mmCIF file with all atom_site columns, C-alpha atoms in Angstrom:
data_model
loop_
_atom_site.group_PDB
_atom_site.id
_atom_site.type_symbol
_atom_site.label_atom_id
_atom_site.label_alt_id
_atom_site.label_comp_id
_atom_site.label_asym_id
_atom_site.label_entity_id
_atom_site.label_seq_id
_atom_site.pdbx_PDB_ins_code
_atom_site.Cartn_x
_atom_site.Cartn_y
_atom_site.Cartn_z
_atom_site.occupancy
_atom_site.B_iso_or_equiv
_atom_site.pdbx_formal_charge
_atom_site.auth_seq_id
_atom_site.auth_comp_id
_atom_site.auth_asym_id
_atom_site.auth_atom_id
_atom_site.pdbx_PDB_model_num
ATOM 1  C CA . MET A 1 1  ? -0.146  0.138   -0.449 1.00 44.00 ? 1  MET A CA 1
ATOM 2  C CA . ASP A 1 2  ? 1.281   3.868   -0.906 1.00 50.00 ? 2  ASP A CA 1
ATOM 3  C CA . ASN A 1 3  ? 1.767   6.288   1.543  1.00 60.00 ? 3  ASN A CA 1
ATOM 4  C CA . ALA A 1 4  ? -1.401  8.164   1.494  1.00 60.00 ? 4  ALA A CA 1
ATOM 5  C CA . PRO A 1 5  ? -1.899  11.680  1.649  1.00 57.00 ? 5  PRO A CA 1
ATOM 6  C CA . THR A 1 6  ? -3.890  12.477  4.702  1.00 59.00 ? 6  THR A CA 1
ATOM 7  C CA . PRO A 1 7  ? -6.748  14.534  5.417  1.00 58.00 ? 7  PRO A CA 1
ATOM 8  C CA . LEU A 1 8  ? -5.750  16.801  7.083  1.00 60.00 ? 8  LEU A CA 1
ATOM 9  C CA . GLY A 1 9  ? -2.681  17.979  5.451  1.00 68.00 ? 9  GLY A CA 1
ATOM 10 C CA . ARG A 1 10 ? 0.289   16.252  6.752  1.00 70.00 ? 10 ARG A CA 1
ATOM 11 C CA . PRO A 1 11 ? 2.748   14.410  5.646  1.00 75.00 ? 11 PRO A CA 1
ATOM 12 C CA . PRO A 1 12 ? 1.727   10.841  4.444  1.00 77.00 ? 12 PRO A CA 1
ATOM 13 C CA . ILE A 1 13 ? 1.996   8.024   6.743  1.00 81.00 ? 13 ILE A CA 1
ATOM 14 C CA . LYS A 1 14 ? 2.070   4.336   6.371  1.00 86.00 ? 14 LYS A CA 1
ATOM 15 C CA . LEU A 1 15 ? -1.346  2.911   6.293  1.00 92.00 ? 15 LEU A CA 1
ATOM 16 C CA . ASP A 1 16 ? 0.166   -0.627  5.729  1.00 92.00 ? 16 ASP A CA 1
ATOM 17 C CA . THR A 1 17 ? 1.202   -1.395  9.518  1.00 93.00 ? 17 THR A CA 1
ATOM 18 C CA . VAL A 1 18 ? -1.926  -0.912  12.333 1.00 95.00 ? 18 VAL A CA 1
ATOM 19 C CA . GLN A 1 19 ? 0.233   1.281   14.641 1.00 94.00 ? 19 GLN A CA 1
ATOM 20 C CA . GLY A 1 20 ? 0.202   3.570   11.039 1.00 94.00 ? 20 GLY A CA 1
ATOM 21 C CA . CYS A 1 21 ? -3.575  3.774   11.023 1.00 95.00 ? 21 CYS A CA 1
ATOM 22 C CA . LEU A 1 22 ? -3.881  3.854   14.718 1.00 96.00 ? 22 LEU A CA 1
ATOM 23 C CA . ASP A 1 23 ? -2.065  6.968   14.509 1.00 94.00 ? 23 ASP A CA 1
ATOM 24 C CA . GLU A 1 24 ? -3.649  8.122   11.812 1.00 93.00 ? 24 GLU A CA 1
ATOM 25 C CA . LEU A 1 25 ? -7.089  7.216   13.707 1.00 96.00 ? 25 LEU A CA 1
ATOM 26 C CA . ALA A 1 26 ? -5.915  9.153   16.651 1.00 95.00 ? 26 ALA A CA 1
ATOM 27 C CA . ALA A 1 27 ? -5.131  12.211  14.091 1.00 93.00 ? 27 ALA A CA 1
ATOM 28 C CA . VAL A 1 28 ? -8.981  12.204  12.740 1.00 95.00 ? 28 VAL A CA 1
ATOM 29 C CA . TYR A 1 29 ? -10.293 12.212  16.369 1.00 96.00 ? 29 TYR A CA 1
ATOM 30 C CA . ARG A 1 30 ? -8.153  15.044  17.864 1.00 96.00 ? 30 ARG A CA 1
ATOM 31 C CA . ALA A 1 31 ? -9.251  17.080  13.864 1.00 95.00 ? 31 ALA A CA 1
ATOM 32 C CA . ALA A 1 32 ? -13.146 16.054  14.734 1.00 96.00 ? 32 ALA A CA 1
ATOM 33 C CA . LYS A 1 33 ? -12.538 16.916  18.491 1.00 97.00 ? 33 LYS A CA 1
ATOM 34 C CA . HIS A 1 34 ? -11.349 19.919  17.843 1.00 97.00 ? 34 HIS A CA 1
ATOM 35 C CA . GLY A 1 35 ? -13.281 21.483  15.677 1.00 96.00 ? 35 GLY A CA 1
ATOM 36 C CA . ARG A 1 36 ? -10.610 21.342  12.092 1.00 94.00 ? 36 ARG A CA 1
ATOM 37 C CA . MET A 1 37 ? -12.865 18.610  10.590 1.00 95.00 ? 37 MET A CA 1
ATOM 38 C CA . ASP A 1 38 ? -16.414 18.298  10.179 1.00 96.00 ? 38 ASP A CA 1
ATOM 39 C CA . VAL A 1 39 ? -17.501 15.392  12.147 1.00 97.00 ? 39 VAL A CA 1
ATOM 40 C CA . ASN A 1 40 ? -19.302 13.026  9.338  1.00 97.00 ? 40 ASN A CA 1
ATOM 41 C CA . ARG A 1 41 ? -16.469 13.193  7.603  1.00 96.00 ? 41 ARG A CA 1
ATOM 42 C CA . ALA A 1 42 ? -14.425 12.147  10.295 1.00 97.00 ? 42 ALA A CA 1
ATOM 43 C CA . THR A 1 43 ? -16.421 9.130   10.901 1.00 97.00 ? 43 THR A CA 1
ATOM 44 C CA . LYS A 1 44 ? -16.338 7.705   7.465  1.00 97.00 ? 44 LYS A CA 1
ATOM 45 C CA . LEU A 1 45 ? -12.456 7.972   7.496  1.00 96.00 ? 45 LEU A CA 1
ATOM 46 C CA . GLY A 1 46 ? -12.452 6.370   11.376 1.00 97.00 ? 46 GLY A CA 1
ATOM 47 C CA . TYR A 1 47 ? -14.858 3.589   9.650  1.00 98.00 ? 47 TYR A CA 1
ATOM 48 C CA . LEU A 1 48 ? -12.632 3.167   6.902  1.00 97.00 ? 48 LEU A CA 1
ATOM 49 C CA . LEU A 1 49 ? -9.159  2.704   8.905  1.00 97.00 ? 49 LEU A CA 1
ATOM 50 C CA . GLN A 1 50 ? -10.976 0.305   11.196 1.00 97.00 ? 50 GLN A CA 1
ATOM 51 C CA . ILE A 1 51 ? -11.528 -1.865  8.227  1.00 97.00 ? 51 ILE A CA 1
ATOM 52 C CA . LEU A 1 52 ? -7.688  -1.514  7.131  1.00 97.00 ? 52 LEU A CA 1
ATOM 53 C CA . ILE A 1 53 ? -6.444  -2.538  11.374 1.00 97.00 ? 53 ILE A CA 1
ATOM 54 C CA . ARG A 1 54 ? -8.799  -5.247  10.825 1.00 97.00 ? 54 ARG A CA 1
ATOM 55 C CA . GLY A 1 55 ? -7.280  -6.499  7.357  1.00 97.00 ? 55 GLY A CA 1
ATOM 56 C CA . HIS A 1 56 ? -4.159  -6.087  9.161  1.00 96.00 ? 56 HIS A CA 1
ATOM 57 C CA . GLU A 1 57 ? -4.905  -8.139  11.991 1.00 96.00 ? 57 GLU A CA 1
ATOM 58 C CA . THR A 1 58 ? -6.764  -10.892 9.364  1.00 96.00 ? 58 THR A CA 1
ATOM 59 C CA . ALA A 1 59 ? -3.411  -10.938 7.395  1.00 95.00 ? 59 ALA A CA 1
ATOM 60 C CA . SER A 1 60 ? -1.103  -11.285 10.651 1.00 95.00 ? 60 SER A CA 1
ATOM 61 C CA . LEU A 1 61 ? -2.993  -14.325 12.047 1.00 94.00 ? 61 LEU A CA 1
ATOM 62 C CA . GLU A 1 62 ? -3.337  -15.721 8.608  1.00 95.00 ? 62 GLU A CA 1
ATOM 63 C CA . ALA A 1 63 ? 0.305   -15.388 8.439  1.00 93.00 ? 63 ALA A CA 1
ATOM 64 C CA . ARG A 1 64 ? 0.999   -16.747 11.560 1.00 93.00 ? 64 ARG A CA 1
ATOM 65 C CA . ILE A 1 65 ? -1.581  -19.958 11.149 1.00 93.00 ? 65 ILE A CA 1
ATOM 66 C CA . ALA A 1 66 ? 0.161   -20.905 8.065  1.00 90.00 ? 66 ALA A CA 1
ATOM 67 C CA . ALA A 1 67 ? 3.610   -20.967 9.521  1.00 90.00 ? 67 ALA A CA 1
ATOM 68 C CA . LEU A 1 68 ? 1.894   -23.201 12.807 1.00 89.00 ? 68 LEU A CA 1
ATOM 69 C CA . GLU A 1 69 ? 0.692   -25.687 10.021 1.00 86.00 ? 69 GLU A CA 1
ATOM 70 C CA . LEU A 1 70 ? 3.924   -26.143 8.139  1.00 82.00 ? 70 LEU A CA 1
ATOM 71 C CA . PRO A 1 71 ? 5.959   -28.221 10.144 1.00 75.00 ? 71 PRO A CA 1
ATOM 72 C CA . HIS A 1 72 ? 2.961   -29.957 10.778 1.00 68.00 ? 72 HIS A CA 1
ATOM 73 C CA . GLU A 1 73 ? 2.102   -30.857 6.783  1.00 64.00 ? 73 GLU A CA 1
ATOM 74 C CA . PRO A 1 74 ? 2.573   -34.479 5.331  1.00 67.00 ? 74 PRO A CA 1
ATOM 75 C CA . LYS A 1 75 ? 5.384   -35.273 3.142  1.00 64.00 ? 75 LYS A CA 1
ATOM 76 C CA . PRO A 1 76 ? 4.604   -36.843 -0.303 1.00 64.00 ? 76 PRO A CA 1
#
């Protein structure tokens, strides 16, 4: 995933990690809280960031499970 421009005009942050998504989610929250971003827009961006976070978590779990199953695969 490319570094995406932020809705707040800050330098792009990495959305290809959970931490990057959490950082952006916190920035969106602060912007909405202080009136620098419309609450409706913040809600939509927050929802999309949550989807990205869930995707990262799922991919991580999938990779961990695959690594655990590798040694137990039957040999031909």
